[in-house]
PDB file of C-alpha atoms in Angstrom:
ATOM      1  CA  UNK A   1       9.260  52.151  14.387  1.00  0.00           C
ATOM      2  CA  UNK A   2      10.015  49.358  12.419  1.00  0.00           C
ATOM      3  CA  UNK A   3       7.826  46.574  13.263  1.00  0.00           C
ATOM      4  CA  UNK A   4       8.721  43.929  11.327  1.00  0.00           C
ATOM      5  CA  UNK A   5      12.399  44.250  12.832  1.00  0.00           C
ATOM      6  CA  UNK A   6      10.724  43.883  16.427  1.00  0.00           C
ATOM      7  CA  UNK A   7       8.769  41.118  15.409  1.00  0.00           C
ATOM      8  CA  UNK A   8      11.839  39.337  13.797  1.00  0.00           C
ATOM      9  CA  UNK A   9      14.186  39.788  16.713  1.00  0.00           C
ATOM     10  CA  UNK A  10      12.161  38.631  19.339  1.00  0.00           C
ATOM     11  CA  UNK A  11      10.844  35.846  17.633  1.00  0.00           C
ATOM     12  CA  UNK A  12      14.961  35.125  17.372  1.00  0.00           C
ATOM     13  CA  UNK A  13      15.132  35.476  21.410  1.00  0.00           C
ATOM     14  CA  UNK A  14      12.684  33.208  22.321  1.00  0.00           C
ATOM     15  CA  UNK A  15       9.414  34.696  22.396  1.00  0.00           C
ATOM     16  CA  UNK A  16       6.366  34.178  20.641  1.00  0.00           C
ATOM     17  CA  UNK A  17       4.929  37.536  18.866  1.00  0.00           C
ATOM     18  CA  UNK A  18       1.598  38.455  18.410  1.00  0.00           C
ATOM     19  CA  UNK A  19       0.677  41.874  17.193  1.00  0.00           C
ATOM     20  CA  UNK A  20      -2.601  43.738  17.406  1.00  0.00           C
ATOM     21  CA  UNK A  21      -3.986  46.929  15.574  1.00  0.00           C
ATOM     22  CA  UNK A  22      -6.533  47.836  18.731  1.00  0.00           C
ATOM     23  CA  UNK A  23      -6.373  47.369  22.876  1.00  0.00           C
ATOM     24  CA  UNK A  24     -10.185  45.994  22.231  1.00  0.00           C
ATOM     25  CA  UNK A  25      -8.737  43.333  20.150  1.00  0.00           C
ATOM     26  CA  UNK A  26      -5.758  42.487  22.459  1.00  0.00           C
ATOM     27  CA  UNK A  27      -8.320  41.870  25.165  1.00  0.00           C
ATOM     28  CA  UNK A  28     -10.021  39.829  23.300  1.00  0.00           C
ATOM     29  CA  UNK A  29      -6.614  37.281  22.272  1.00  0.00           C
ATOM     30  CA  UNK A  30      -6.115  37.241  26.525  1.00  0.00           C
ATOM     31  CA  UNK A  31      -9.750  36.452  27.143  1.00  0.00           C
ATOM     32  CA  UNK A  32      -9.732  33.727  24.695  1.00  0.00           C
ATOM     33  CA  UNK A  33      -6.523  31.347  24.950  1.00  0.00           C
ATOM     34  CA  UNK A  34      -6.481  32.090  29.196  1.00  0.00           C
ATOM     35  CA  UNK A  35      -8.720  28.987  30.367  1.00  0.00           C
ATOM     36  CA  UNK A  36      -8.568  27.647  33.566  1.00  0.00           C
ATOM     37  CA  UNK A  37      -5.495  29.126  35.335  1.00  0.00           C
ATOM     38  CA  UNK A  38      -4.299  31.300  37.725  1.00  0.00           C
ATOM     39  CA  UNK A  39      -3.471  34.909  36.577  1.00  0.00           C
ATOM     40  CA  UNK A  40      -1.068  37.677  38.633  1.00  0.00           C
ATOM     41  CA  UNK A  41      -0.997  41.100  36.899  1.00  0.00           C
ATOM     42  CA  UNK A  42       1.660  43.335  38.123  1.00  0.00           C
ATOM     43  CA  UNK A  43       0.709  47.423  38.373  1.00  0.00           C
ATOM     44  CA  UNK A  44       0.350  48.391  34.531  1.00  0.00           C
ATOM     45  CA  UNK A  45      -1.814  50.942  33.239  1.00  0.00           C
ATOM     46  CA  UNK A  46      -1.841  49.685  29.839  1.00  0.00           C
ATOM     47  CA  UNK A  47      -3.580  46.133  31.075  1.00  0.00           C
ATOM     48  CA  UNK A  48      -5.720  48.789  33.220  1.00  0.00           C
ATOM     49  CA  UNK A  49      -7.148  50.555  29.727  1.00  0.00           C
ATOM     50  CA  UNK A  50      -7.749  47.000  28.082  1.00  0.00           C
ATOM     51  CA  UNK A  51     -10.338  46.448  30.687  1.00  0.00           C
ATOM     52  CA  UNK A  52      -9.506  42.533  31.252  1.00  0.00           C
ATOM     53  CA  UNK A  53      -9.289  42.062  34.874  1.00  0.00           C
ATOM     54  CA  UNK A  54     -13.317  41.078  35.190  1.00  0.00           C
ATOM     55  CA  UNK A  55     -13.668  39.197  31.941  1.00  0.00           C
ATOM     56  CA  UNK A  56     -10.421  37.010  32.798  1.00  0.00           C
ATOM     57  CA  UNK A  57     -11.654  36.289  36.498  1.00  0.00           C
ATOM     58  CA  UNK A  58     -15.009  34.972  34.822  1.00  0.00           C
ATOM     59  CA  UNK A  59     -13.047  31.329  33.883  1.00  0.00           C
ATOM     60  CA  UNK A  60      -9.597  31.684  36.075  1.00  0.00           C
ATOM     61  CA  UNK A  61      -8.294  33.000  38.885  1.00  0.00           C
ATOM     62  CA  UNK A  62      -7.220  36.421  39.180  1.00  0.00           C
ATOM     63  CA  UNK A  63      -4.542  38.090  41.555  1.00  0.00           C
ATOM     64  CA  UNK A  64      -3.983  41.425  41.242  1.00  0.00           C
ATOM     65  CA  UNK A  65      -3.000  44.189  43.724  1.00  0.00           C
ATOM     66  CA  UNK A  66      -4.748  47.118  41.978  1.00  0.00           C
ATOM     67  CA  UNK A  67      -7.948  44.807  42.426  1.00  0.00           C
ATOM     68  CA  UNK A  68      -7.748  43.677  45.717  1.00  0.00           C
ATOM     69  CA  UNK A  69      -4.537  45.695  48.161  1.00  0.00           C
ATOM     70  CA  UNK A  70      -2.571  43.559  50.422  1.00  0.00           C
ATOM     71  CA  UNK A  71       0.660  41.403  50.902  1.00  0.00           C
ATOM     72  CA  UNK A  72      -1.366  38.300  50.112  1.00  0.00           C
ATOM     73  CA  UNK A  73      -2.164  39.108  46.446  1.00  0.00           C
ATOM     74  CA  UNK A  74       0.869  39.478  45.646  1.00  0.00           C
ATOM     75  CA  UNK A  75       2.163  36.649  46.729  1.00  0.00           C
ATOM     76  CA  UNK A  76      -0.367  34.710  44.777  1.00  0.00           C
ATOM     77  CA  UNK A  77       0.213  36.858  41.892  1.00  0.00           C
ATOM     78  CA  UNK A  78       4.021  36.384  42.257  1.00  0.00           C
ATOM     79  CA  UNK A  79       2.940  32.080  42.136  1.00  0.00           C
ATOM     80  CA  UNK A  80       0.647  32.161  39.208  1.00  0.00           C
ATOM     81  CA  UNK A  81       0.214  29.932  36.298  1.00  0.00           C
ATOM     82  CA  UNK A  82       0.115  33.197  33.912  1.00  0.00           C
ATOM     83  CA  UNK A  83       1.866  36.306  34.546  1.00  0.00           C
ATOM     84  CA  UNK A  84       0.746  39.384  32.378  1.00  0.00           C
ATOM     85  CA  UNK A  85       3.222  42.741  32.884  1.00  0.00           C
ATOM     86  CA  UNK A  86       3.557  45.961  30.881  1.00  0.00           C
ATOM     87  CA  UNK A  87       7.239  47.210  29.881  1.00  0.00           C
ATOM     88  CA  UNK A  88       8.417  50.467  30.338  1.00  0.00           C
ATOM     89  CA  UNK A  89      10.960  50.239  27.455  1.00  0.00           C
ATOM     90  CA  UNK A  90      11.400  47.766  24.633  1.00  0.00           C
ATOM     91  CA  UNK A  91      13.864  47.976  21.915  1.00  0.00           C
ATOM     92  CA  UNK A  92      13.216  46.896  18.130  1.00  0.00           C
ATOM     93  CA  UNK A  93      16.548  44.707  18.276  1.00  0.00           C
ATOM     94  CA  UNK A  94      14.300  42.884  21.173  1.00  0.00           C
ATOM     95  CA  UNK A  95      15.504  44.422  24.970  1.00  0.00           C
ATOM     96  CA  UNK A  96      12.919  44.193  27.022  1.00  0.00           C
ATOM     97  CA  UNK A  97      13.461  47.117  29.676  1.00  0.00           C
ATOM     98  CA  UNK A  98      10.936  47.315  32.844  1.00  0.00           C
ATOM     99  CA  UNK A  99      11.579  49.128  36.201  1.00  0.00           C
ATOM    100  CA  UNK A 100      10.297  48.838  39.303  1.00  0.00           C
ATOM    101  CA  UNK A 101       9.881  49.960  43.062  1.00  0.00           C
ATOM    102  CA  UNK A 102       9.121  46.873  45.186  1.00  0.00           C
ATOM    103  CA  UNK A 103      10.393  44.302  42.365  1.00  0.00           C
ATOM    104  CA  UNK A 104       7.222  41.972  42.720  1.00  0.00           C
ATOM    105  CA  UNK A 105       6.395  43.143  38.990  1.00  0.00           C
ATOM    106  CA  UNK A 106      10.042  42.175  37.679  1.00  0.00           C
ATOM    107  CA  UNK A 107      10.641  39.549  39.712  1.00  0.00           C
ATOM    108  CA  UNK A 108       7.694  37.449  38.837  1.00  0.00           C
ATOM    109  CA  UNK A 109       8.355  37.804  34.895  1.00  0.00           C
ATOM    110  CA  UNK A 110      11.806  35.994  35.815  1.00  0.00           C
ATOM    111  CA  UNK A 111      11.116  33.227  37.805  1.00  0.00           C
ATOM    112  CA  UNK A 112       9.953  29.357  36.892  1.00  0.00           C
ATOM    113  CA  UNK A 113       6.276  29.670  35.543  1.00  0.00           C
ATOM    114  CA  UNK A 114       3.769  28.304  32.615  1.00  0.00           C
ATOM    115  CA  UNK A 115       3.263  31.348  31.091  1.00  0.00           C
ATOM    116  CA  UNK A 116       4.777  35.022  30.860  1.00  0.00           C
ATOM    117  CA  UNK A 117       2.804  37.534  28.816  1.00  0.00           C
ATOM    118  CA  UNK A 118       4.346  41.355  27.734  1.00  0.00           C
ATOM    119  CA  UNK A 119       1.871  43.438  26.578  1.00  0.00           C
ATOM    120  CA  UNK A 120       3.165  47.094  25.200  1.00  0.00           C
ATOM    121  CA  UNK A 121       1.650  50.040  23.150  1.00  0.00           C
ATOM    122  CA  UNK A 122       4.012  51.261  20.123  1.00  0.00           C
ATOM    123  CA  UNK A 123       4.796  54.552  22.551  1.00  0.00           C
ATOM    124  CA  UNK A 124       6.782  51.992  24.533  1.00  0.00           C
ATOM    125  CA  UNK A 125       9.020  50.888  21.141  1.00  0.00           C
ATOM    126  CA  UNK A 126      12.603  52.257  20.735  1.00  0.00           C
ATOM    127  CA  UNK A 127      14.921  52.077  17.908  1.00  0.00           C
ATOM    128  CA  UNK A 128      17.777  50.376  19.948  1.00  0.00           C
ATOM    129  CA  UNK A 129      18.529  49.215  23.794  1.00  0.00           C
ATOM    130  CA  UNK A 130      20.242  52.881  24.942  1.00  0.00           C
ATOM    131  CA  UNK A 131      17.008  54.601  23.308  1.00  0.00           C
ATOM    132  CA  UNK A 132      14.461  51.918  25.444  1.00  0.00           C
ATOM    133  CA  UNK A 133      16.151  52.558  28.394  1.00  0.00           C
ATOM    134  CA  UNK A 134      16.307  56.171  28.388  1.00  0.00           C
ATOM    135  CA  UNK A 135      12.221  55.894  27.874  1.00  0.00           C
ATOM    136  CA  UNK A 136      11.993  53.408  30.393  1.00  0.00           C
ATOM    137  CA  UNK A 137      14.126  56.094  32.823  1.00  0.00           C
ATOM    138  CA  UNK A 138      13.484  59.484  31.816  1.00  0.00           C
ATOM    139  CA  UNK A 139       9.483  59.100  30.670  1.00  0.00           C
ATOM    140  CA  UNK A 140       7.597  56.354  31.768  1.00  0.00           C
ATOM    141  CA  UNK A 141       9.213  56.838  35.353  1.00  0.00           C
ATOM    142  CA  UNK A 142       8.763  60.584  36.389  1.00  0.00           C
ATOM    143  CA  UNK A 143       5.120  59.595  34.714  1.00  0.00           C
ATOM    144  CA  UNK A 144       4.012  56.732  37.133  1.00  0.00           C
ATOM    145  CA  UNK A 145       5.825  59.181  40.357  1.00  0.00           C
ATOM    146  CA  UNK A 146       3.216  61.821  38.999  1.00  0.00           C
ATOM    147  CA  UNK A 147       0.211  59.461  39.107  1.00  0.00           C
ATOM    148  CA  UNK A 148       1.473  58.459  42.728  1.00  0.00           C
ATOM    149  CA  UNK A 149       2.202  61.523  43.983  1.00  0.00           C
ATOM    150  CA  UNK A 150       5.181  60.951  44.920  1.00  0.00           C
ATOM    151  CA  UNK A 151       7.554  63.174  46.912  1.00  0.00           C
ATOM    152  CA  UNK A 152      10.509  62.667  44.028  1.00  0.00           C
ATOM    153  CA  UNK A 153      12.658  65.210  41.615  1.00  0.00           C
ATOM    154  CA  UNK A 154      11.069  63.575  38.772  1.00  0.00           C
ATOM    155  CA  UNK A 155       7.378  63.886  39.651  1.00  0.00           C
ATOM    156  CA  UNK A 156       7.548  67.417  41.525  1.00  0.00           C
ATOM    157  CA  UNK A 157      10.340  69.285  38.799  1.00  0.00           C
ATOM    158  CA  UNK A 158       8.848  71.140  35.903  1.00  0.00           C
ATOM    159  CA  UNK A 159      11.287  68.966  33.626  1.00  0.00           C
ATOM    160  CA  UNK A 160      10.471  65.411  33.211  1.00  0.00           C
ATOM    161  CA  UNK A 161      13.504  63.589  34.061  1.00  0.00           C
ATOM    162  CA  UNK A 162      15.448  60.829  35.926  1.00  0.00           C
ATOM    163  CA  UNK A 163      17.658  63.003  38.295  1.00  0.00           C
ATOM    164  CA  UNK A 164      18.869  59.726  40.274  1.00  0.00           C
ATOM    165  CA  UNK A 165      17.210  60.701  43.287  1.00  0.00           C
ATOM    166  CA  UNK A 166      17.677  59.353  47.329  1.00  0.00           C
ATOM    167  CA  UNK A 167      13.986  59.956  47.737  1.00  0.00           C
ATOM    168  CA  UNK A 168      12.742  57.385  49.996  1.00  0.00           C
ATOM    169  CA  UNK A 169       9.366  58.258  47.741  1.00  0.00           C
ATOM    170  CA  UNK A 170      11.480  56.815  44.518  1.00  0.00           C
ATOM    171  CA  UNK A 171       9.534  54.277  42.636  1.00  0.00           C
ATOM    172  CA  UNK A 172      12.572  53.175  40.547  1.00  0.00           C
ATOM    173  CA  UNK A 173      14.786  51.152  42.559  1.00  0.00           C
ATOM    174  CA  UNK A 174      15.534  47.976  40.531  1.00  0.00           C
ATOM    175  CA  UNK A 175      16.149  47.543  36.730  1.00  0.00           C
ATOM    176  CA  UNK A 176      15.304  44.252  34.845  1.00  0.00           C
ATOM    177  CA  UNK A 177      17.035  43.988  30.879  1.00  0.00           C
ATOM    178  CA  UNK A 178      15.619  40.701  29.011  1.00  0.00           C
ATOM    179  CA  UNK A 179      18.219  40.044  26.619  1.00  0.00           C
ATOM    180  CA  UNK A 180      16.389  36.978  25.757  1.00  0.00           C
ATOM    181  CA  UNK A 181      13.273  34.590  26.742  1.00  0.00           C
ATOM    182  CA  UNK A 182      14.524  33.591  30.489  1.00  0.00           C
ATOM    183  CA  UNK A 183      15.301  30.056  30.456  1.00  0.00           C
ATOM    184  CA  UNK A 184      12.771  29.502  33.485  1.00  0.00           C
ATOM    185  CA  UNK A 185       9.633  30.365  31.607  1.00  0.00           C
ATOM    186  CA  UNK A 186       8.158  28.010  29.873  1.00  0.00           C
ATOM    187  CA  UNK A 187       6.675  30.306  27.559  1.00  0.00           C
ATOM    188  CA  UNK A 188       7.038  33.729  26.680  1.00  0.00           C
ATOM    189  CA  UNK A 189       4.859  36.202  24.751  1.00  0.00           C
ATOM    190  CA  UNK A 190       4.837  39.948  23.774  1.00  0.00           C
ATOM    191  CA  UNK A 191       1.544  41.224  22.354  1.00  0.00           C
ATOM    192  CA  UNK A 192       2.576  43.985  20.449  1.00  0.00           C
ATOM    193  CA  UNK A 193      -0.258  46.940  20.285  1.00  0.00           C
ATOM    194  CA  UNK A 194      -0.518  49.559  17.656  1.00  0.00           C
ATOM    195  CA  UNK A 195      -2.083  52.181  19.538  1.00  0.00           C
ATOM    196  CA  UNK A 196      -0.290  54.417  22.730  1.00  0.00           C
ATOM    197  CA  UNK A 197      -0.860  52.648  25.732  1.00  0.00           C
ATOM    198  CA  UNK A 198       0.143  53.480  29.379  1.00  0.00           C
ATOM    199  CA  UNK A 199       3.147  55.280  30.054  1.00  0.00           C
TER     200      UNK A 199
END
């Protein structure tokens, strides 16, 4: 991985870079500069491991369906001032790949807002866009239909795979590419983590 490439190109697209050697100190950038606002989270197991959720809802308001289940979380999550989301694939000439089930997640980092944050572990980087989104397919995927135990090819096979399934249990069901900052969002961040985080 070359990180100063990463860094370079999506500073070029739009988005503002910041780049972290720990989770702990990650957590700590979020905690500090979100003041005041309401937060969504979409399902991410890498904002799950940096342990935020409590110490963000101490001085804004916090949606999040892995928190608190139900339809209306997620539509105040989908409305919120800040949006924070994983990625399941991002490229180091800037492609930001995520896929999703229900498309709350995606659709929220799209649309008109104050603030979208990215947040990704270097297990998520890529050397190009064909590379991210065979990661964001083939591993982190079959990885979050395991977790749910889902009913799929990809969670139930003994090779970890996208087989293009017609499960009615398949999580992957819309596909979002970021070619650049959308023109919507006001402002857009990746914080870029150099340890393995989520799938």
């Amino acid at each position: 991985m070359n990180l100063e490439n990463l860094q370079k190109n999506l500073t070029a697209k739009g988005y503002t870079v910041r780049v972290f050697d720990t989770a702990a100190q990650a957590a700590e950038y979020l905690v500090e500069s979100i003041h005041g606002k309401t937060v969504g989270i979409g399902g991410s197991m890498t904002i799950d491991a940096m342990d935020v959720y409590d110490r963000l809802s101490q001085d804004n308001q916090v949606f999040w369906h892995w928190k608190t289940p139900g339809p209306e979380t997620l539509a105040k999550a989908a409305q919120a001032q800040v949006y924070l989301s994983s990625v399941n694939g991002i490229a180091e000439t800037g492609e930001i790949i995520n896929i999703d089930g229900t498309g709350n997640r995606v659709a929220a980092t799209l649309n008109d807002r104050e603030k979208v944050v990215f947040i990704t572990g270097i297990n998520k980087v890529a050397e190009d866009f064909h590379q991210a989104l065979w990661r964001a397919r083939n591993i982190a995927a079959p990885l979050n239909a395991r977790r749910l135990n889902r009913k799929t090819p990809c969670a139930l096979k003994e090779e970890m795979k996208c087989y293009d399934c017609k499960s009615p249990e398949r999580i992957c069901n819309g596909l979002t590419v970021l070619w650049r900052k959308m023109g919507g969002v006001k402002e857009c961040e990746v914080v870029l983590i150099q340890e393995e985080l989520g799938y």
